[in-house]
PDB file of C-alpha atoms in Angstrom:
ATOM      1  CA  MET A 786       0.000   0.000   0.000  1.00 40.00           C
ATOM      2  CA  THR A 787       3.042   2.296  -0.032  1.00 41.00           C
ATOM      3  CA  GLU A 788       5.350   2.086  -3.020  1.00 40.00           C
ATOM      4  CA  ALA A 789       2.544   1.414  -5.531  1.00 36.00           C
ATOM      5  CA  LEU A 790       0.495   4.365  -4.314  1.00 39.00           C
ATOM      6  CA  GLU A 791       3.515   6.625  -4.513  1.00 45.00           C
ATOM      7  CA  THR A 792       3.514   6.301  -8.295  1.00 39.00           C
ATOM      8  CA  MET A 793      -0.272   6.839  -8.449  1.00 39.00           C
ATOM      9  CA  ARG A 794      -0.210  10.084  -6.493  1.00 50.00           C
ATOM     10  CA  ARG A 795      -1.363  12.406  -9.274  1.00 71.00           C
ATOM     11  CA  THR A 796      -3.272   9.897 -11.399  1.00 87.00           C
ATOM     12  CA  PRO A 797      -6.775  11.330 -11.983  1.00 93.00           C
ATOM     13  CA  GLY A 798      -9.152   9.721  -9.506  1.00 95.00           C
ATOM     14  CA  ALA A 799      -6.480   8.857  -6.938  1.00 95.00           C
ATOM     15  CA  PRO A 800      -6.427  10.465  -3.476  1.00 94.00           C
ATOM     16  CA  CYS A 801      -3.807  13.198  -3.706  1.00 92.00           C
ATOM     17  CA  TRP A 802      -4.171  15.420  -0.630  1.00 93.00           C
ATOM     18  CA  ALA A 803      -5.696  15.551   2.856  1.00 95.00           C
ATOM     19  CA  ASN A 804      -6.851  18.830   4.372  1.00 95.00           C
ATOM     20  CA  LEU A 805      -8.285  19.763   7.759  1.00 97.00           C
ATOM     21  CA  MET A 806     -10.295  22.906   8.618  1.00 95.00           C
ATOM     22  CA  VAL A 807     -10.266  23.850  12.320  1.00 96.00           C
ATOM     23  CA  HIS A 808     -11.211  26.631  14.727  1.00 93.00           C
ATOM     24  CA  SER A 809      -7.890  26.867  16.580  1.00 94.00           C
ATOM     25  CA  LEU A 810      -5.086  26.704  14.046  1.00 95.00           C
ATOM     26  CA  GLY A 811      -2.197  27.121  16.489  1.00 96.00           C
ATOM     27  CA  ALA A 812      -3.353  24.447  18.931  1.00 97.00           C
ATOM     28  CA  THR A 813      -4.012  22.024  16.066  1.00 98.00           C
ATOM     29  CA  GLU A 814      -0.546  22.619  14.640  1.00 98.00           C
ATOM     30  CA  GLU A 815       0.956  21.762  18.029  1.00 98.00           C
ATOM     31  CA  PHE A 816      -1.093  18.559  18.326  1.00 98.00           C
ATOM     32  CA  TYR A 817       0.000  17.159  14.952  1.00 98.00           C
ATOM     33  CA  ALA A 818       3.578  18.366  15.389  1.00 98.00           C
ATOM     34  CA  ASP A 819       3.762  16.357  18.617  1.00 98.00           C
ATOM     35  CA  LEU A 820       1.986  13.349  17.077  1.00 98.00           C
ATOM     36  CA  PHE A 821       3.609  13.136  13.636  1.00 98.00           C
ATOM     37  CA  GLY A 822       6.651  15.420  13.839  1.00 97.00           C
ATOM     38  CA  TRP A 823       5.179  17.894  11.350  1.00 97.00           C
ATOM     39  CA  GLU A 824       6.646  21.307  10.676  1.00 97.00           C
ATOM     40  CA  TYR A 825       4.704  24.010   8.845  1.00 97.00           C
ATOM     41  CA  ALA A 826       4.868  26.544   6.028  1.00 93.00           C
ATOM     42  CA  PRO A 827       2.207  29.085   4.983  1.00 89.00           C
ATOM     43  CA  GLY A 828      -0.474  27.796   2.613  1.00 82.00           C
ATOM     44  CA  PRO A 829      -1.780  29.636  -0.482  1.00 76.00           C
ATOM     45  CA  GLU A 830      -3.325  33.008   0.428  1.00 73.00           C
ATOM     46  CA  GLN A 831      -6.196  32.504  -2.034  1.00 67.00           C
ATOM     47  CA  LEU A 832      -7.579  29.700   0.147  1.00 65.00           C
ATOM     48  CA  GLY A 833      -7.580  31.687   3.387  1.00 74.00           C
ATOM     49  CA  PRO A 834      -5.526  31.353   6.595  1.00 84.00           C
ATOM     50  CA  GLY A 835      -3.741  28.045   6.799  1.00 90.00           C
ATOM     51  CA  VAL A 836      -0.532  26.062   6.622  1.00 95.00           C
ATOM     52  CA  HIS A 837       0.963  23.126   4.798  1.00 93.00           C
ATOM     53  CA  ALA A 838       2.402  20.389   6.993  1.00 95.00           C
ATOM     54  CA  LEU A 839       5.951  19.336   6.150  1.00 95.00           C
ATOM     55  CA  LEU A 840       8.104  16.272   6.785  1.00 93.00           C
ATOM     56  CA  ASP A 841      11.771  16.658   5.850  1.00 89.00           C
ATOM     57  CA  GLY A 842      10.789  19.830   3.989  1.00 89.00           C
ATOM     58  CA  ARG A 843       8.167  18.108   1.806  1.00 90.00           C
ATOM     59  CA  GLU A 844       4.430  18.834   1.947  1.00 91.00           C
ATOM     60  CA  VAL A 845       2.201  16.054   3.285  1.00 93.00           C
ATOM     61  CA  ALA A 846      -1.133  17.669   4.279  1.00 95.00           C
ATOM     62  CA  GLY A 847      -2.901  20.973   4.861  1.00 94.00           C
ATOM     63  CA  ILE A 848      -4.574  22.655   7.838  1.00 96.00           C
ATOM     64  CA  GLY A 849      -6.804  25.718   7.438  1.00 94.00           C
ATOM     65  CA  LYS A 850      -8.664  28.000   9.820  1.00 93.00           C
ATOM     66  CA  LEU A 851     -12.452  28.137   9.734  1.00 90.00           C
ATOM     67  CA  PRO A 852     -14.048  31.617   9.725  1.00 84.00           C
ATOM     68  CA  PRO A 853     -15.208  32.565  13.253  1.00 80.00           C
ATOM     69  CA  ASP A 854     -18.874  32.606  12.184  1.00 74.00           C
ATOM     70  CA  ARG A 855     -18.799  29.147  10.550  1.00 68.00           C
ATOM     71  CA  HIS A 856     -19.822  26.389  12.946  1.00 70.00           C
ATOM     72  CA  LEU A 857     -19.016  23.436  10.716  1.00 73.00           C
ATOM     73  CA  PRO A 858     -17.985  19.901  11.687  1.00 81.00           C
ATOM     74  CA  VAL A 859     -14.210  19.589  11.986  1.00 92.00           C
ATOM     75  CA  ALA A 860     -13.076  16.740   9.745  1.00 95.00           C
ATOM     76  CA  TRP A 861     -10.256  15.618   7.477  1.00 97.00           C
ATOM     77  CA  THR A 862     -11.151  15.962   3.785  1.00 96.00           C
ATOM     78  CA  THR A 863      -9.767  13.610   1.131  1.00 97.00           C
ATOM     79  CA  TYR A 864      -8.959  15.288  -2.202  1.00 95.00           C
ATOM     80  CA  LEU A 865      -9.097  13.307  -5.437  1.00 96.00           C
ATOM     81  CA  ALA A 866      -6.834  14.252  -8.325  1.00 95.00           C
ATOM     82  CA  THR A 867      -8.193  15.506 -11.633  1.00 96.00           C
ATOM     83  CA  ASP A 868      -6.690  16.923 -14.811  1.00 94.00           C
ATOM     84  CA  ASP A 869      -9.713  19.209 -15.288  1.00 95.00           C
ATOM     85  CA  ALA A 870     -11.544  20.349 -12.151  1.00 96.00           C
ATOM     86  CA  ASP A 871     -14.318  22.096 -14.099  1.00 96.00           C
ATOM     87  CA  ALA A 872     -15.145  19.062 -16.256  1.00 97.00           C
ATOM     88  CA  THR A 873     -15.020  16.718 -13.246  1.00 98.00           C
ATOM     89  CA  ALA A 874     -17.296  19.068 -11.270  1.00 98.00           C
ATOM     90  CA  GLU A 875     -19.824  18.952 -14.098  1.00 98.00           C
ATOM     91  CA  SER A 876     -19.635  15.152 -14.147  1.00 98.00           C
ATOM     92  CA  ILE A 877     -20.242  15.067 -10.382  1.00 98.00           C
ATOM     93  CA  ARG A 878     -23.414  17.126 -10.808  1.00 98.00           C
ATOM     94  CA  SER A 879     -24.681  14.984 -13.678  1.00 97.00           C
ATOM     95  CA  CYS A 880     -24.139  11.788 -11.635  1.00 97.00           C
ATOM     96  CA  GLY A 881     -26.136  12.975  -8.622  1.00 97.00           C
ATOM     97  CA  GLY A 882     -23.398  14.554  -6.537  1.00 97.00           C
ATOM     98  CA  THR A 883     -23.065  18.151  -5.340  1.00 97.00           C
ATOM     99  CA  VAL A 884     -20.392  20.796  -5.892  1.00 97.00           C
ATOM    100  CA  ALA A 885     -20.511  23.042  -2.826  1.00 94.00           C
ATOM    101  CA  VAL A 886     -17.452  25.247  -3.412  1.00 92.00           C
ATOM    102  CA  GLY A 887     -15.602  26.076  -6.637  1.00 86.00           C
ATOM    103  CA  PRO A 888     -13.866  25.044  -8.697  1.00 94.00           C
ATOM    104  CA  LEU A 889     -11.711  28.010  -7.754  1.00 89.00           C
ATOM    105  CA  ASP A 890      -8.167  29.168  -8.295  1.00 85.00           C
ATOM    106  CA  GLY A 891      -5.820  28.096  -5.507  1.00 72.00           C
ATOM    107  CA  GLY A 892      -2.896  30.151  -6.750  1.00 66.00           C
ATOM    108  CA  PHE A 893       0.358  28.279  -7.196  1.00 66.00           C
ATOM    109  CA  VAL A 894      -1.258  24.954  -6.199  1.00 73.00           C
ATOM    110  CA  GLY A 895      -3.810  24.812  -9.051  1.00 82.00           C
ATOM    111  CA  ARG A 896      -7.637  24.588  -8.977  1.00 90.00           C
ATOM    112  CA  VAL A 897      -9.724  23.071  -6.191  1.00 92.00           C
ATOM    113  CA  ALA A 898     -13.347  22.304  -5.347  1.00 95.00           C
ATOM    114  CA  ILE A 899     -15.336  20.840  -2.450  1.00 95.00           C
ATOM    115  CA  CYS A 900     -17.964  18.284  -3.431  1.00 97.00           C
ATOM    116  CA  SER A 901     -20.127  15.499  -2.040  1.00 97.00           C
ATOM    117  CA  ASP A 902     -21.282  12.188  -3.459  1.00 97.00           C
ATOM    118  CA  PRO A 903     -24.989  11.203  -3.765  1.00 96.00           C
ATOM    119  CA  LEU A 904     -25.077   9.893  -0.173  1.00 95.00           C
ATOM    120  CA  GLY A 905     -23.484  13.034   1.264  1.00 95.00           C
ATOM    121  CA  ALA A 906     -19.816  12.131   1.820  1.00 96.00           C
ATOM    122  CA  ILE A 907     -17.665  15.236   1.347  1.00 96.00           C
ATOM    123  CA  PHE A 908     -14.474  15.141  -0.709  1.00 97.00           C
ATOM    124  CA  GLY A 909     -12.286  17.585  -2.577  1.00 96.00           C
ATOM    125  CA  LEU A 910     -11.069  17.915  -6.152  1.00 96.00           C
ATOM    126  CA  TRP A 911      -7.571  19.065  -6.921  1.00 93.00           C
ATOM    127  CA  GLN A 912      -6.263  19.964 -10.346  1.00 93.00           C
ATOM    128  CA  ALA A 913      -2.620  20.324  -9.372  1.00 84.00           C
ATOM    129  CA  ALA A 914      -0.387  22.896 -11.001  1.00 71.00           C
ATOM    130  CA  PRO A 915       2.108  21.242 -13.404  1.00 60.00           C
ATOM    131  CA  HIS A 916       5.194  22.216 -11.395  1.00 47.00           C
ATOM    132  CA  LEU A 917       4.115  20.365  -8.256  1.00 53.00           C
ATOM    133  CA  GLY A 918       5.895  17.076  -7.658  1.00 51.00           C
ATOM    134  CA  VAL A 919       4.888  13.800  -6.055  1.00 53.00           C
ATOM    135  CA  ARG A 920       4.596  13.980  -2.276  1.00 63.00           C
ATOM    136  CA  PRO A 921       6.200  11.497   0.112  1.00 65.00           C
ATOM    137  CA  ARG A 922       4.175   8.387   0.904  1.00 67.00           C
ATOM    138  CA  GLY A 923       4.518   5.398   3.165  1.00 71.00           C
ATOM    139  CA  ILE A 924       6.700   7.019   5.829  1.00 87.00           C
ATOM    140  CA  PRO A 925       5.480   7.800   9.372  1.00 93.00           C
ATOM    141  CA  GLY A 926       3.338  10.942   9.465  1.00 96.00           C
ATOM    142  CA  THR A 927       2.090  10.760   5.871  1.00 95.00           C
ATOM    143  CA  PRO A 928      -1.394   9.935   4.555  1.00 95.00           C
ATOM    144  CA  VAL A 929      -1.185   6.395   3.227  1.00 94.00           C
ATOM    145  CA  TRP A 930      -4.769   5.321   2.467  1.00 95.00           C
ATOM    146  CA  SER A 931      -8.305   6.696   2.064  1.00 96.00           C
ATOM    147  CA  GLU A 932     -11.522   4.798   2.728  1.00 96.00           C
ATOM    148  CA  LEU A 933     -15.095   5.920   2.188  1.00 97.00           C
ATOM    149  CA  VAL A 934     -17.349   4.819   5.052  1.00 96.00           C
ATOM    150  CA  THR A 935     -20.978   4.844   3.884  1.00 95.00           C
ATOM    151  CA  GLN A 936     -24.302   3.013   4.170  1.00 92.00           C
ATOM    152  CA  ASP A 937     -23.708   0.578   1.316  1.00 88.00           C
ATOM    153  CA  THR A 938     -21.346   0.278  -1.610  1.00 92.00           C
ATOM    154  CA  SER A 939     -23.743  -0.347  -4.502  1.00 87.00           C
ATOM    155  CA  THR A 940     -24.989   3.135  -5.450  1.00 85.00           C
ATOM    156  CA  VAL A 941     -21.992   5.131  -4.369  1.00 93.00           C
ATOM    157  CA  GLY A 942     -19.524   2.698  -5.938  1.00 92.00           C
ATOM    158  CA  LYS A 943     -21.116   3.319  -9.334  1.00 94.00           C
ATOM    159  CA  PHE A 944     -20.843   7.084  -8.764  1.00 96.00           C
ATOM    160  CA  TYR A 945     -17.073   6.956  -8.281  1.00 96.00           C
ATOM    161  CA  GLU A 946     -16.702   4.571 -11.222  1.00 95.00           C
ATOM    162  CA  HIS A 947     -18.573   6.932 -13.554  1.00 96.00           C
ATOM    163  CA  VAL A 948     -16.967  10.172 -12.351  1.00 97.00           C
ATOM    164  CA  PHE A 949     -13.363   9.076 -11.800  1.00 96.00           C
ATOM    165  CA  GLY A 950     -12.996   5.925 -13.878  1.00 94.00           C
ATOM    166  CA  HIS A 951     -12.403   3.644 -10.912  1.00 95.00           C
ATOM    167  CA  GLU A 952     -12.769  -0.081 -11.238  1.00 94.00           C
ATOM    168  CA  ALA A 953     -14.778  -1.084  -8.161  1.00 92.00           C
ATOM    169  CA  ARG A 954     -13.845  -4.612  -7.140  1.00 92.00           C
ATOM    170  CA  ALA A 955     -15.525  -6.527  -4.307  1.00 89.00           C
ATOM    171  CA  HIS A 956     -13.107  -7.662  -1.613  1.00 82.00           C
ATOM    172  CA  ALA A 957     -12.412 -11.404  -1.513  1.00 74.00           C
ATOM    173  CA  ASP A 958     -14.083 -11.647   1.902  1.00 72.00           C
ATOM    174  CA  SER A 959     -17.182  -9.617   0.932  1.00 67.00           C
ATOM    175  CA  SER A 960     -20.500 -11.069   2.082  1.00 69.00           C
ATOM    176  CA  GLU A 961     -23.877  -9.976   3.419  1.00 69.00           C
ATOM    177  CA  ASP A 962     -22.080  -9.042   6.634  1.00 77.00           C
ATOM    178  CA  PHE A 963     -19.011  -7.449   5.054  1.00 85.00           C
ATOM    179  CA  ASP A 964     -19.692  -4.904   2.288  1.00 91.00           C
ATOM    180  CA  TYR A 965     -16.327  -3.719   0.961  1.00 93.00           C
ATOM    181  CA  LEU A 966     -15.082  -2.488  -2.424  1.00 94.00           C
ATOM    182  CA  THR A 967     -11.544  -1.685  -3.486  1.00 95.00           C
ATOM    183  CA  LEU A 968     -11.267   1.161  -6.010  1.00 96.00           C
ATOM    184  CA  LEU A 969      -8.579   0.545  -8.608  1.00 96.00           C
ATOM    185  CA  LEU A 970      -6.945   2.660 -11.306  1.00 95.00           C
ATOM    186  CA  GLN A 971      -4.835   0.970 -13.966  1.00 92.00           C
ATOM    187  CA  GLY A 972      -5.199  -2.228 -11.941  1.00 92.00           C
ATOM    188  CA  ARG A 973      -3.769  -0.725  -8.738  1.00 93.00           C
ATOM    189  CA  PRO A 974      -5.713  -0.090  -5.509  1.00 94.00           C
ATOM    190  CA  VAL A 975      -6.035   3.621  -4.682  1.00 95.00           C
ATOM    191  CA  ALA A 976      -8.901   3.710  -2.151  1.00 96.00           C
ATOM    192  CA  ALA A 977     -11.802   1.688  -0.762  1.00 95.00           C
ATOM    193  CA  VAL A 978     -15.522   1.914  -0.028  1.00 96.00           C
ATOM    194  CA  HIS A 979     -16.789   0.266   3.165  1.00 94.00           C
ATOM    195  CA  GLY A 980     -20.548  -0.169   3.515  1.00 93.00           C
ATOM    196  CA  VAL A 981     -21.469  -0.368   7.195  1.00 91.00           C
ATOM    197  CA  GLY A 982     -25.272  -0.093   6.987  1.00 87.00           C
ATOM    198  CA  ARG A 983     -26.878   0.915  10.269  1.00 84.00           C
ATOM    199  CA  SER A 984     -23.483   1.003  11.978  1.00 85.00           C
ATOM    200  CA  LEU A 985     -22.745   4.354  10.321  1.00 86.00           C
ATOM    201  CA  PRO A 986     -22.039   6.920  13.072  1.00 80.00           C
ATOM    202  CA  HIS A 987     -25.124   9.124  13.485  1.00 78.00           C
ATOM    203  CA  ASP A 988     -23.005  12.171  14.279  1.00 78.00           C
ATOM    204  CA  ARG A 989     -20.907  11.866  11.117  1.00 82.00           C
ATOM    205  CA  GLY A 990     -22.902  10.321   8.291  1.00 90.00           C
ATOM    206  CA  PRO A 991     -21.046   9.011   5.221  1.00 95.00           C
ATOM    207  CA  HIS A 992     -17.445  10.212   5.248  1.00 96.00           C
ATOM    208  CA  TRP A 993     -13.984   9.667   3.846  1.00 97.00           C
ATOM    209  CA  MET A 994     -11.496   8.361   6.411  1.00 97.00           C
ATOM    210  CA  THR A 995      -7.836   9.379   6.143  1.00 97.00           C
ATOM    211  CA  TYR A 996      -5.220   6.832   7.261  1.00 97.00           C
ATOM    212  CA  PHE A 997      -1.826   8.088   8.449  1.00 97.00           C
ATOM    213  CA  GLU A 998       1.226   5.833   8.565  1.00 96.00           C
ATOM    214  CA  VAL A 999       2.827   5.354  12.006  1.00 97.00           C
ATOM    215  CA  GLU A1000       5.490   3.007  13.343  1.00 96.00           C
ATOM    216  CA  ASP A1001       3.369   1.854  16.308  1.00 97.00           C
ATOM    217  CA  PRO A1002      -0.424   2.371  16.303  1.00 97.00           C
ATOM    218  CA  ASP A1003      -0.682   1.409  19.994  1.00 98.00           C
ATOM    219  CA  GLU A1004       1.833   4.056  21.006  1.00 98.00           C
ATOM    220  CA  ALA A1005       0.271   6.610  18.639  1.00 98.00           C
ATOM    221  CA  ALA A1006      -3.184   6.055  20.164  1.00 98.00           C
ATOM    222  CA  ALA A1007      -1.746   6.496  23.667  1.00 98.00           C
ATOM    223  CA  ARG A1008      -0.008   9.690  22.550  1.00 98.00           C
ATOM    224  CA  VAL A1009      -3.281  11.052  21.108  1.00 98.00           C
ATOM    225  CA  LEU A1010      -4.810  10.666  24.578  1.00 98.00           C
ATOM    226  CA  ARG A1011      -1.860  12.405  26.244  1.00 98.00           C
ATOM    227  CA  LEU A1012      -2.190  15.296  23.779  1.00 98.00           C
ATOM    228  CA  GLY A1013      -5.866  15.865  24.561  1.00 98.00           C
ATOM    229  CA  GLY A1014      -7.505  13.781  21.830  1.00 98.00           C
ATOM    230  CA  ARG A1015      -9.520  10.588  22.205  1.00 97.00           C
ATOM    231  CA  VAL A1016      -9.508   7.002  20.974  1.00 98.00           C
ATOM    232  CA  VAL A1017     -12.597   6.203  18.881  1.00 96.00           C
ATOM    233  CA  GLN A1018     -11.692   2.558  18.191  1.00 95.00           C
ATOM    234  CA  PRO A1019      -8.757   1.011  20.072  1.00 96.00           C
ATOM    235  CA  PRO A1020      -5.771  -0.612  18.345  1.00 96.00           C
ATOM    236  CA  ARG A1021      -6.704  -3.740  16.391  1.00 95.00           C
ATOM    237  CA  GLU A1022      -5.766  -5.761  13.324  1.00 92.00           C
ATOM    238  CA  GLY A1023      -7.419  -4.587  10.090  1.00 87.00           C
ATOM    239  CA  LEU A1024      -7.287  -5.321   6.377  1.00 82.00           C
ATOM    240  CA  SER A1025      -4.387  -2.917   5.876  1.00 77.00           C
ATOM    241  CA  GLY A1026      -2.424  -3.734   9.032  1.00 85.00           C
ATOM    242  CA  ARG A1027      -2.557  -2.846  12.717  1.00 95.00           C
ATOM    243  CA  LEU A1028      -4.551   0.336  13.216  1.00 97.00           C
ATOM    244  CA  ALA A1029      -6.472   2.568  15.600  1.00 98.00           C
ATOM    245  CA  THR A1030      -9.136   5.192  14.962  1.00 97.00           C
ATOM    246  CA  VAL A1031      -8.635   8.386  16.935  1.00 98.00           C
ATOM    247  CA  ALA A1032      -9.765  12.018  17.101  1.00 98.00           C
ATOM    248  CA  ASP A1033      -7.807  15.215  17.671  1.00 98.00           C
ATOM    249  CA  PRO A1034      -8.814  17.740  20.386  1.00 97.00           C
ATOM    250  CA  GLU A1035     -11.276  19.475  18.020  1.00 96.00           C
ATOM    251  CA  GLY A1036     -12.920  16.165  17.132  1.00 96.00           C
ATOM    252  CA  ALA A1037     -11.449  15.445  13.685  1.00 97.00           C
ATOM    253  CA  VAL A1038     -11.425  11.651  13.305  1.00 97.00           C
ATOM    254  CA  PHE A1039      -8.608   9.810  11.509  1.00 98.00           C
ATOM    255  CA  THR A1040      -6.912   6.421  11.553  1.00 98.00           C
ATOM    256  CA  VAL A1041      -3.302   5.604  12.373  1.00 98.00           C
ATOM    257  CA  VAL A1042      -1.968   2.457  10.745  1.00 97.00           C
ATOM    258  CA  ARG A1043       1.198   0.380  10.486  1.00 91.00           C
ATOM    259  CA  SER A1044       0.584  -0.883   6.985  1.00 74.00           C
ATOM    260  CA  ARG A1045       1.687  -4.209   5.668  1.00 65.00           C
ATOM    261  CA  THR A1046       4.372  -3.909   2.993  1.00 57.00           C
TER     262      THR A1046
END
């Protein structure tokens, strides 16, 4: 799940960025710096106050500040790559999704939009500027996987196939009790869709989950608690490796994973 995804980073339809909008930018920067070792540089001014998180000088994720009058849920947003944000936005609308913001000019980073699929899961579009290179993957502190958690995979799987050209393939262990699709591009897995039916969290609804690579998910979960966050699901073995689902002090939920290589 590491080396292969590195080469798929900017392939249209592949997850290419993770961004978090928060109320307290400074406190959030401190939390993730302590958890992942991130450093920060200013983000593009066109997109409002915010920073890009860095590891060894290379960008890995973004954190922005919500306007004081916007009381929105704090959550990580998965961005999917596109070569043409305007055309992809039109395809999203025609396939039953919604384009809430943009596409708009993000300055030196390219064009971006915020959208949702037919069941309401929010995601971003990013048409990256040509000069931007591939970001680091598969090292501790980097996003390594994205998974859509939704009611069921049937309708929404077709949406992502039509809009982004994914091949949606049922997992080998799929059954009436385990509804799981892997989304592939050029035969390589880039993301997944997990249908959880009535187990979908009532306070979140359908959502994209961002997985961050760590060396030790048990230690990372304990550190989240020490830093003022909480453990949503304790460390366990999953399809991608040992993992834990946690939340930062503002409530943004994410998963830490030691992926199998």
